PDB file of C-alpha atoms in Angstrom:
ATOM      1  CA  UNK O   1      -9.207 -46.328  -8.226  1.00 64.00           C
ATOM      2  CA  UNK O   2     -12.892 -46.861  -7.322  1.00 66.00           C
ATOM      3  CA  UNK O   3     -15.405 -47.358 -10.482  1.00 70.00           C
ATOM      4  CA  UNK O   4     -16.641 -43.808 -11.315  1.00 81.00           C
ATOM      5  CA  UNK O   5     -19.209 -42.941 -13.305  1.00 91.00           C
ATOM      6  CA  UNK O   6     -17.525 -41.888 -16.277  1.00 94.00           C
ATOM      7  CA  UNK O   7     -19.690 -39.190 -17.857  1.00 95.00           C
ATOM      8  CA  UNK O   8     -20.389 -37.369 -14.912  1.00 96.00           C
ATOM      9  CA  UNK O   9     -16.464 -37.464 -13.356  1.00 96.00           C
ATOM     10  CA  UNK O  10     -15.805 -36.132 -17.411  1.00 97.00           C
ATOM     11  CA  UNK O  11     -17.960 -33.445 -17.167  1.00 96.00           C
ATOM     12  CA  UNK O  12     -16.621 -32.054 -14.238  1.00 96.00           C
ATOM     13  CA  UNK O  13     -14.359 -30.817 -16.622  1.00 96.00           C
ATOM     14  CA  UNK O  14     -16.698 -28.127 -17.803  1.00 95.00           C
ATOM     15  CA  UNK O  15     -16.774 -29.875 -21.164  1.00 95.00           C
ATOM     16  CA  UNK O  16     -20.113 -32.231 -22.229  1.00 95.00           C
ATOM     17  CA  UNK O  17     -18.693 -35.838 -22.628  1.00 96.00           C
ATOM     18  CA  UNK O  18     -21.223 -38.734 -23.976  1.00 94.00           C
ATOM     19  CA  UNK O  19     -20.637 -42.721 -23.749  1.00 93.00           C
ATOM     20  CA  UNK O  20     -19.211 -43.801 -26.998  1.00 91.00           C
ATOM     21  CA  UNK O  21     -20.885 -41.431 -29.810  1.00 88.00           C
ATOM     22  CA  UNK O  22     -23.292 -38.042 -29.591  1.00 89.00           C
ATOM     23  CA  UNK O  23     -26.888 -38.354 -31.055  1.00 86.00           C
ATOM     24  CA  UNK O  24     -26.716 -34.584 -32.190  1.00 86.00           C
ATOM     25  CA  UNK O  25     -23.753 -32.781 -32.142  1.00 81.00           C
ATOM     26  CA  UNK O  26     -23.300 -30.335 -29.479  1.00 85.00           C
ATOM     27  CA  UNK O  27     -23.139 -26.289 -30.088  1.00 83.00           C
ATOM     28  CA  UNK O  28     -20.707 -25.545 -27.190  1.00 85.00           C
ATOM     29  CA  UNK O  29     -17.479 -24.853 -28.332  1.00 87.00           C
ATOM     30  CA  UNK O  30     -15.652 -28.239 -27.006  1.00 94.00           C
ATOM     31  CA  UNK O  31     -17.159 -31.428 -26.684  1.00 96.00           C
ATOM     32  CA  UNK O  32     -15.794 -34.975 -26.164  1.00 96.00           C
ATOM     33  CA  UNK O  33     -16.719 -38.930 -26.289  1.00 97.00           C
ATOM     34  CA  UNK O  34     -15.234 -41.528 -24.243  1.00 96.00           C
ATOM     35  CA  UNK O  35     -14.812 -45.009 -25.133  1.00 96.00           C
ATOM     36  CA  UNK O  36     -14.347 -47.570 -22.056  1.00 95.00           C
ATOM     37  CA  UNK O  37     -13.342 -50.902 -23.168  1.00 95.00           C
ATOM     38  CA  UNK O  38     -13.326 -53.504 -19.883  1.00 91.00           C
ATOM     39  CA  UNK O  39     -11.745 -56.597 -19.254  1.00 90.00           C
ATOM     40  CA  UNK O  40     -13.105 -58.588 -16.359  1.00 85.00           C
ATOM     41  CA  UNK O  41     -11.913 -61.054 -14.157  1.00 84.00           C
ATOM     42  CA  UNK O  42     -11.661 -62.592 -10.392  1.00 80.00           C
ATOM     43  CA  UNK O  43     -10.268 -65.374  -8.532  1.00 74.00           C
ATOM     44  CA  UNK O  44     -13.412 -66.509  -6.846  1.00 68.00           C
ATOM     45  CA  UNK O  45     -17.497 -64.931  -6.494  1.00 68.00           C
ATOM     46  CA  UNK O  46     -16.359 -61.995  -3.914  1.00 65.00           C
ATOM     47  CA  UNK O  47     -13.799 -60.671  -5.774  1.00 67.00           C
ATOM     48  CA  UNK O  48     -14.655 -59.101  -9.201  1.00 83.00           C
ATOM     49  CA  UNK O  49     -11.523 -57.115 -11.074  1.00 87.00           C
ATOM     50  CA  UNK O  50     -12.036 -54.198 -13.839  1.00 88.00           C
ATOM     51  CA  UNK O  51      -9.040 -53.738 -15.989  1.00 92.00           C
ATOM     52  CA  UNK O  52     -10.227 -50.734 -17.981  1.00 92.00           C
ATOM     53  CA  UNK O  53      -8.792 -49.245 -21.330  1.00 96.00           C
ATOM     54  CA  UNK O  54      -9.980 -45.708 -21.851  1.00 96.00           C
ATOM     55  CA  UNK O  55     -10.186 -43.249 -24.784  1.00 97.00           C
ATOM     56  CA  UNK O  56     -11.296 -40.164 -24.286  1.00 97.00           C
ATOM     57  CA  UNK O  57     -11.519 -38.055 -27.421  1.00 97.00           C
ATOM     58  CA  UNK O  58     -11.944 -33.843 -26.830  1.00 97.00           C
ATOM     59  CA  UNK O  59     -13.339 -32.052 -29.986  1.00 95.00           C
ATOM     60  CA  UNK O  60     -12.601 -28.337 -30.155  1.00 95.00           C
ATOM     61  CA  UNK O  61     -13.034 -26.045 -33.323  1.00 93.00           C
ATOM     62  CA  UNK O  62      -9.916 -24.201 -32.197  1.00 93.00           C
ATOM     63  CA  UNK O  63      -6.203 -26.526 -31.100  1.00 95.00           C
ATOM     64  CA  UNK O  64      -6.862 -24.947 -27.447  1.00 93.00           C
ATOM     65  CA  UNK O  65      -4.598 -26.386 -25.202  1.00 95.00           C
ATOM     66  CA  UNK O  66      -6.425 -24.775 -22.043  1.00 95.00           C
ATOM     67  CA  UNK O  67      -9.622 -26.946 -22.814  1.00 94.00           C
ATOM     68  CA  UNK O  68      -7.365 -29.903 -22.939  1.00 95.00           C
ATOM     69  CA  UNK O  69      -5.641 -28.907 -20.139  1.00 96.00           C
ATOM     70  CA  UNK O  70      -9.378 -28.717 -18.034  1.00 96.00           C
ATOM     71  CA  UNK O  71      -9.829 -32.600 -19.145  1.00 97.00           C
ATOM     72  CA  UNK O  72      -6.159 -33.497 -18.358  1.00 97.00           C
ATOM     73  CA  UNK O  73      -6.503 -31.879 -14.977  1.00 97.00           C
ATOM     74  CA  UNK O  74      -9.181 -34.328 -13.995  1.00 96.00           C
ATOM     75  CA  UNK O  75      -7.005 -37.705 -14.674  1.00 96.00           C
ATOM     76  CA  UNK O  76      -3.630 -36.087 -13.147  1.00 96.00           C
ATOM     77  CA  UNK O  77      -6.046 -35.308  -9.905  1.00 95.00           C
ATOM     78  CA  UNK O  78      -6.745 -38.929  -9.360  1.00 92.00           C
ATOM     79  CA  UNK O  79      -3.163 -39.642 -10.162  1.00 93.00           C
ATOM     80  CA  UNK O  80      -3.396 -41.623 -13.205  1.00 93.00           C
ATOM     81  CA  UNK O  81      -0.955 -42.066 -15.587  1.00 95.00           C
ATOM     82  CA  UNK O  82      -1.589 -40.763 -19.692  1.00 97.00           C
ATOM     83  CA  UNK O  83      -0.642 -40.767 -22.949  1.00 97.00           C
ATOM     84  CA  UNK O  84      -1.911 -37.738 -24.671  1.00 97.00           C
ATOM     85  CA  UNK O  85      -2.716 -37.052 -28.655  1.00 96.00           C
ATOM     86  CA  UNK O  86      -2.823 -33.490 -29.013  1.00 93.00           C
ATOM     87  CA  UNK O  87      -5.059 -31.473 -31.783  1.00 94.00           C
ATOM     88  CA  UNK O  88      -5.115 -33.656 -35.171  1.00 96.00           C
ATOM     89  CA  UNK O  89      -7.004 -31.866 -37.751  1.00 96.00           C
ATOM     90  CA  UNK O  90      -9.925 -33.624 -39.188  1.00 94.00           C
ATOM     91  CA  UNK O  91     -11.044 -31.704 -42.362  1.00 95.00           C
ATOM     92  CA  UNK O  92     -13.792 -33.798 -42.735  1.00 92.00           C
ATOM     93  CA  UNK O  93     -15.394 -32.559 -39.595  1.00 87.00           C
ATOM     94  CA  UNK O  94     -13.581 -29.142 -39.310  1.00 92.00           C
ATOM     95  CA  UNK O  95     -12.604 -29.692 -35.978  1.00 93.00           C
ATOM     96  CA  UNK O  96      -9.332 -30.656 -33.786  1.00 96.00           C
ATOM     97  CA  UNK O  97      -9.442 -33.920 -32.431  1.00 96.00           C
ATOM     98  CA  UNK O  98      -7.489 -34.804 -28.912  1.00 97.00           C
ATOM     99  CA  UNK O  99      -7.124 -38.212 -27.701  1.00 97.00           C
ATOM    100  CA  UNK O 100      -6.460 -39.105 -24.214  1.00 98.00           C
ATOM    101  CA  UNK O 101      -5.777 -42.790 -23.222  1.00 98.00           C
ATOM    102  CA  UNK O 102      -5.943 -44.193 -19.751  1.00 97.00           C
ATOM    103  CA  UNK O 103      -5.337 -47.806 -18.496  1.00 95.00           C
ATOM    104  CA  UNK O 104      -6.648 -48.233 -15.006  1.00 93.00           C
ATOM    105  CA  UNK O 105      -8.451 -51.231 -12.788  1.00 91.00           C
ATOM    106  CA  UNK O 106     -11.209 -51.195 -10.245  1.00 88.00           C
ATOM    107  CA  UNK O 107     -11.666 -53.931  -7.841  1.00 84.00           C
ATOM    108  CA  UNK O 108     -15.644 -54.853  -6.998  1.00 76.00           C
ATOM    109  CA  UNK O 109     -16.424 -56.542  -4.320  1.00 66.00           C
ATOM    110  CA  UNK O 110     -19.620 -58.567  -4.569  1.00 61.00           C
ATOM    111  CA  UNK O 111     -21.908 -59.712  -2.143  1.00 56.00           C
TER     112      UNK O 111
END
């Protein structure tokens, strides 16, 4: 897979994704973070390797498997493989948590 921006490849969804945390929580009925931890390597100066270990956490007040679905949709599209937590309740926040994890790797080449 080629290195994406993350947010905006997210948001295609139809559901506002932010890098890591939200400043203000949003008003729109889903929301989600998404946590991209890297690992980078290469054999020599031109070739730069991206192993990537995603979380992507959806936030709905309601277990609504059609927004999950909408994020979901967007990983089985590029043909990446998933392992999906669906709708834990976290009193605390009063809202359904959804956790989506993702290992994938970009190759950069640099000039």
């Amino acid at each position: 897979m080629q290195d994406i921006n993350l947010k905006e490849w997210l948001n295609l969804s139809g559901i506002p994704f932010e890098d890591t945390q939200w400043l203000e929580t949003p008003t729109t009925e889903a929301y989600g973070v998404y946590i991209d931890k890297q690992h980078k390597r290469g054999s020599d100066t031109k070739l730069h390797i991206v192993e990537h270990d995603l979380e992507v956490e959806v936030y709905t007040e309601f277990a609504d498997r059609d927004i999950l679905d909408k994020v979901e949709a967007l990983f089985i599209d590029k043909g990446l493989e998933i392992d999906t937590i669906p709708f834990t309740y976290i009193e605390s926040e009063r809202l359904f948590m959804s956790k989506i994890y993702c290992y994938y790797t970009t190759k950069l080449r640099r000039n």
